[in-house]
Amino acid sequence: SNTKSLRLDNCTYCMSLPPLGQLPYLKDLKIEGMKGLMTLGSEFYGNEFGIEPFQSLKRLRFEDMPEWDEWLTLGVGEFRHLQVLRIIKCPKLIMGSPKHLPSLKELEIRGCQRIVMENLLELDDHAQMATHSNHIRQPPLCSLQELEIENIFDLERIGNLTSLQKLKISNCPNLVYLAEG
């Protein structure tokens, strides 16, 4: 229960994850090479214990998960302290992922050709822009400072990200709009 950093690497035949969300001091979580995992669901959070999941998590990385296609969330701000999110080489991931990430400073997405960027961001209630698929809208991540996007074929627009200091976009062939500023 005192674990602060955890890396699960090449657990090829693992089909689900234990309730890692119930580790109260976990700050850094890396999950790589879980080739059998298809859905990340409530078992990951372990919310049946009545404890807020991922109370201390600051860095989360998923890499090389070729069958992962759905990320189910609880919708209770389970990642409110998350500062760094990296999703790399998860080519089937389309649905889900956390929508409320108020502390996020770095977001990296590479090799996730099918991911729908809308799923990563929550639209503020006061946003004026109309809903548009494949469009990052303002002001979803007001604290985001670094954004790296690679191989996202459906991304068309990126709205104004007010705190952004570093932006890297590569191989996003349908991107047609970047907000000024």
XYZ file of C-alpha atoms in Angstrom:
181
model
C 0.000 0.000 0.000
C 3.025 2.344 0.262
C 4.013 1.920 -3.404
C 4.958 5.222 -5.057
C 6.106 3.990 -8.465
C 4.934 0.943 -10.408
C 5.843 -0.406 -13.818
C 4.086 -3.378 -15.405
C 6.141 -4.446 -18.393
C 5.445 -7.187 -20.959
C 2.685 -8.950 -19.046
C 1.715 -10.413 -22.400
C -1.079 -12.711 -21.243
C -2.617 -10.405 -18.640
C -6.229 -9.611 -19.608
C -7.101 -7.153 -16.795
C -5.450 -5.038 -14.139
C -5.735 -5.189 -10.351
C -7.270 -2.201 -8.479
C -4.192 0.005 -8.822
C -6.330 3.060 -8.145
C -6.452 2.052 -4.497
C -2.712 2.565 -3.948
C -2.929 5.886 -2.055
C 0.706 6.961 -2.559
C 1.140 5.870 -6.194
C 2.620 8.797 -8.136
C 4.079 7.158 -11.244
C 2.411 4.325 -13.194
C 3.766 2.788 -16.407
C 1.946 -0.024 -18.166
C 3.758 -1.381 -21.222
C 3.504 -4.444 -23.436
C 0.172 -5.759 -22.161
C -0.739 -7.350 -25.458
C -3.847 -9.178 -24.161
C -5.583 -6.227 -22.487
C -8.599 -5.023 -24.491
C -10.588 -2.953 -21.988
C -9.525 -0.898 -19.025
C -12.513 -0.775 -16.693
C -13.714 -0.410 -13.124
C -11.365 -3.136 -11.860
C -8.488 -0.725 -12.559
C -9.911 1.905 -10.173
C -11.139 -0.438 -7.456
C -13.834 2.017 -6.438
C -15.857 -0.673 -4.661
C -13.636 -0.035 -1.640
C -15.083 3.471 -1.226
C -11.678 5.176 -1.549
C -11.080 7.877 -4.134
C -8.972 6.252 -6.879
C -5.502 7.515 -7.787
C -5.289 10.086 -4.985
C -1.622 10.885 -5.681
C -1.035 9.845 -9.320
C 0.979 12.437 -11.233
C 2.405 10.480 -14.202
C 0.620 7.805 -16.267
C 2.033 6.038 -19.319
C 0.530 3.345 -21.529
C 2.723 1.890 -24.261
C 2.688 -0.980 -26.750
C -0.824 -2.256 -26.074
C -1.953 -3.413 -29.541
C -5.373 -4.826 -28.569
C -6.493 -2.116 -26.136
C -9.541 -0.415 -27.622
C -11.640 0.942 -24.747
C -10.862 2.955 -21.620
C -13.826 3.138 -19.250
C -13.754 5.852 -16.605
C -15.771 6.482 -13.488
C -16.365 10.151 -14.262
C -15.594 11.234 -10.687
C -12.331 13.084 -11.304
C -10.239 9.987 -10.753
C -7.186 11.656 -12.304
C -7.447 15.164 -10.895
C -3.767 15.265 -9.825
C -2.423 13.810 -13.097
C 0.242 16.061 -14.635
C 1.687 13.839 -17.393
C -0.267 11.458 -19.649
C 1.455 9.459 -22.389
C -0.330 7.008 -24.677
C 2.096 5.403 -27.132
C 1.588 2.613 -29.672
C -2.007 1.747 -28.768
C -3.315 1.546 -32.356
C -6.847 0.305 -31.600
C -7.711 2.711 -28.783
C -10.815 4.653 -29.813
C -13.197 5.119 -26.900
C -13.055 6.326 -23.357
C -10.230 7.911 -21.368
C -10.541 10.508 -18.619
C -12.285 13.729 -19.507
C -11.494 15.900 -16.493
C -7.743 16.482 -16.179
C -7.398 19.858 -14.408
C -3.706 19.417 -13.469
C -2.459 18.017 -16.795
C 0.690 19.759 -18.022
C 2.048 17.270 -20.600
C 0.093 15.146 -23.064
C 1.811 12.834 -25.558
C -0.062 10.634 -28.015
C 1.891 8.624 -30.581
C 1.025 5.617 -32.713
C -2.663 5.686 -31.806
C -4.118 6.083 -35.278
C -7.734 5.534 -34.265
C -7.960 7.555 -31.058
C -10.639 10.239 -31.031
C -9.089 13.301 -29.421
C -12.456 14.422 -28.033
C -12.264 11.537 -25.596
C -9.222 12.986 -23.875
C -10.677 16.385 -23.177
C -13.577 17.846 -21.277
C -15.291 20.895 -22.700
C -15.802 23.664 -20.174
C -19.464 24.593 -19.623
C -18.795 28.144 -20.802
C -17.079 27.256 -24.076
C -18.530 29.085 -27.047
C -17.377 26.861 -29.885
C -19.788 24.435 -31.498
C -19.278 20.711 -31.150
C -17.231 19.316 -33.986
C -15.816 15.812 -34.230
C -12.035 15.480 -34.251
C -11.590 18.967 -32.833
C -9.731 19.966 -29.677
C -11.752 22.854 -28.296
C -10.943 25.701 -25.973
C -10.821 25.703 -22.926
C -10.475 21.978 -22.196
C -7.020 21.820 -20.629
C -6.198 25.225 -19.261
C -3.026 23.993 -17.486
C -1.589 22.018 -20.439
C 1.943 23.232 -21.200
C 3.245 20.529 -23.566
C 1.335 18.698 -26.277
C 2.824 16.088 -28.586
C 0.611 14.384 -31.152
C 1.837 11.897 -33.731
C 0.039 9.572 -36.165
C -3.514 10.720 -35.394
C -5.176 10.415 -38.779
C -8.623 11.730 -37.805
C -7.487 14.930 -36.079
C -8.795 17.959 -37.985
C -8.641 20.928 -35.607
C -6.805 22.134 -32.518
C -8.380 25.003 -30.630
C -6.733 27.577 -28.420
C -4.782 26.014 -25.533
C -3.994 29.065 -23.428
C -1.058 27.747 -21.350
C 0.677 25.790 -24.104
C 4.454 26.349 -24.266
C 5.563 23.410 -26.396
C 3.677 21.853 -29.320
C 4.816 19.019 -31.573
C 2.541 17.615 -34.267
C 3.656 15.043 -36.824
C 1.897 12.802 -39.324
C -1.616 14.130 -38.731
C -2.580 14.434 -42.420
C -6.143 15.701 -41.876
C -5.205 18.578 -39.569
C -6.572 21.735 -41.232
C -6.892 24.223 -38.375
C -4.664 25.507 -35.572
C -6.019 28.317 -33.420
C -4.109 31.587 -33.373
C -2.065 32.423 -30.306
